[in-house]
GROMACS .gro file of C-alpha atoms in nm:
model
   97
    1UNK     CA    1  -1.010   0.336  -0.472
    2UNK     CA    2  -1.099  -0.029  -0.473
    3UNK     CA    3  -1.022  -0.168  -0.131
    4UNK     CA    4  -1.077  -0.504   0.032
    5UNK     CA    5  -1.007  -0.521   0.400
    6UNK     CA    6  -1.072  -0.740   0.697
    7UNK     CA    7  -1.071  -0.500   0.988
    8UNK     CA    8  -1.122  -0.780   1.238
    9UNK     CA    9  -0.771  -0.900   1.160
   10UNK     CA   10  -0.621  -0.566   1.058
   11UNK     CA   11  -0.550  -0.685   0.705
   12UNK     CA   12  -0.572  -0.489   0.382
   13UNK     CA   13  -0.526  -0.638   0.036
   14UNK     CA   14  -0.379  -0.445  -0.254
   15UNK     CA   15  -0.159  -0.506  -0.556
   16UNK     CA   16   0.093  -0.245  -0.440
   17UNK     CA   17   0.200  -0.163  -0.086
   18UNK     CA   18   0.384   0.165  -0.030
   19UNK     CA   19   0.553   0.203   0.306
   20UNK     CA   20   0.616   0.564   0.400
   21UNK     CA   21   0.403   0.872   0.350
   22UNK     CA   22   0.674   1.122   0.259
   23UNK     CA   23   0.688   1.282  -0.083
   24UNK     CA   24   0.842   0.975  -0.244
   25UNK     CA   25   0.586   0.739  -0.094
   26UNK     CA   26   0.293   0.957  -0.190
   27UNK     CA   27   0.431   0.996  -0.543
   28UNK     CA   28   0.477   0.618  -0.574
   29UNK     CA   29   0.124   0.550  -0.449
   30UNK     CA   30  -0.027   0.806  -0.689
   31UNK     CA   31   0.171   0.663  -0.982
   32UNK     CA   32   0.058   0.308  -0.904
   33UNK     CA   33  -0.304   0.419  -0.864
   34UNK     CA   34  -0.286   0.615  -1.190
   35UNK     CA   35  -0.158   0.295  -1.355
   36UNK     CA   36  -0.476   0.119  -1.242
   37UNK     CA   37  -0.332  -0.077  -0.951
   38UNK     CA   38  -0.496  -0.109  -0.611
   39UNK     CA   39  -0.270   0.059  -0.357
   40UNK     CA   40  -0.229   0.071   0.016
   41UNK     CA   41  -0.013   0.350   0.158
   42UNK     CA   42   0.098   0.330   0.518
   43UNK     CA   43   0.273   0.596   0.719
   44UNK     CA   44   0.403   0.616   1.075
   45UNK     CA   45   0.292   0.979   1.111
   46UNK     CA   46  -0.070   1.086   1.136
   47UNK     CA   47  -0.042   1.300   0.821
   48UNK     CA   48   0.103   1.251   0.474
   49UNK     CA   49   0.361   1.468   0.302
   50UNK     CA   50   0.683   1.431   0.498
   51UNK     CA   51   0.879   1.756   0.499
   52UNK     CA   52   0.602   1.970   0.356
   53UNK     CA   53   0.355   1.881   0.630
   54UNK     CA   54   0.474   1.711   0.949
   55UNK     CA   55   0.824   1.855   0.959
   56UNK     CA   56   0.702   2.210   0.903
   57UNK     CA   57   0.972   2.300   0.656
   58UNK     CA   58   0.968   2.403   0.290
   59UNK     CA   59   0.668   2.565   0.137
   60UNK     CA   60   0.487   2.401  -0.153
   61UNK     CA   61   0.682   2.608  -0.405
   62UNK     CA   62   0.463   2.916  -0.398
   63UNK     CA   63   0.698   3.092  -0.639
   64UNK     CA   64   0.496   3.257  -0.921
   65UNK     CA   65   0.676   3.041  -1.179
   66UNK     CA   66   0.527   2.731  -1.017
   67UNK     CA   67   0.198   2.871  -0.892
   68UNK     CA   68   0.091   3.083  -1.190
   69UNK     CA   69   0.282   2.954  -1.490
   70UNK     CA   70   0.262   2.582  -1.429
   71UNK     CA   71   0.637   2.537  -1.379
   72UNK     CA   72   0.597   2.189  -1.232
   73UNK     CA   73   0.494   1.847  -1.359
   74UNK     CA   74   0.127   1.758  -1.370
   75UNK     CA   75   0.176   1.491  -1.102
   76UNK     CA   76   0.346   1.738  -0.866
   77UNK     CA   77   0.070   1.994  -0.921
   78UNK     CA   78  -0.186   1.722  -0.843
   79UNK     CA   79   0.002   1.621  -0.527
   80UNK     CA   80   0.002   1.984  -0.411
   81UNK     CA   81  -0.367   2.021  -0.495
   82UNK     CA   82  -0.457   1.709  -0.296
   83UNK     CA   83  -0.242   1.801   0.004
   84UNK     CA   84  -0.386   2.150   0.013
   85UNK     CA   85  -0.739   2.012  -0.009
   86UNK     CA   86  -0.668   1.770   0.277
   87UNK     CA   87  -0.552   2.059   0.496
   88UNK     CA   88  -0.853   2.280   0.431
   89UNK     CA   89  -0.717   2.466   0.131
   90UNK     CA   90  -0.412   2.602   0.315
   91UNK     CA   91  -0.156   2.698   0.049
   92UNK     CA   92   0.138   2.591   0.265
   93UNK     CA   93   0.037   2.316   0.508
   94UNK     CA   94   0.394   2.297   0.636
   95UNK     CA   95   0.408   2.656   0.754
   96UNK     CA   96   0.418   2.716   1.126
   97UNK     CA   97   0.109   2.876   1.230
   0.00000   0.00000   0.00000
């Protein structure tokens, strides 16, 4: 990512600012980045993902139709891949454990 920041003043410059790190915010940031825009994503929580990470609720659709047969969009599969990578490869980062 191309980022210009001035940490002495706490400023970050980007073409697109996404406020909120839930699924919608992450999807919006990924879409903007994929479109070639510079993006800053900010989130009140210390982790991204909303319900699938910090709120410890639904799994990342581990149903065989989604996991093995590709029953999800490419962008959703990429989101899941990135979230899992961020949490050490855990298949369901939102699971209590």
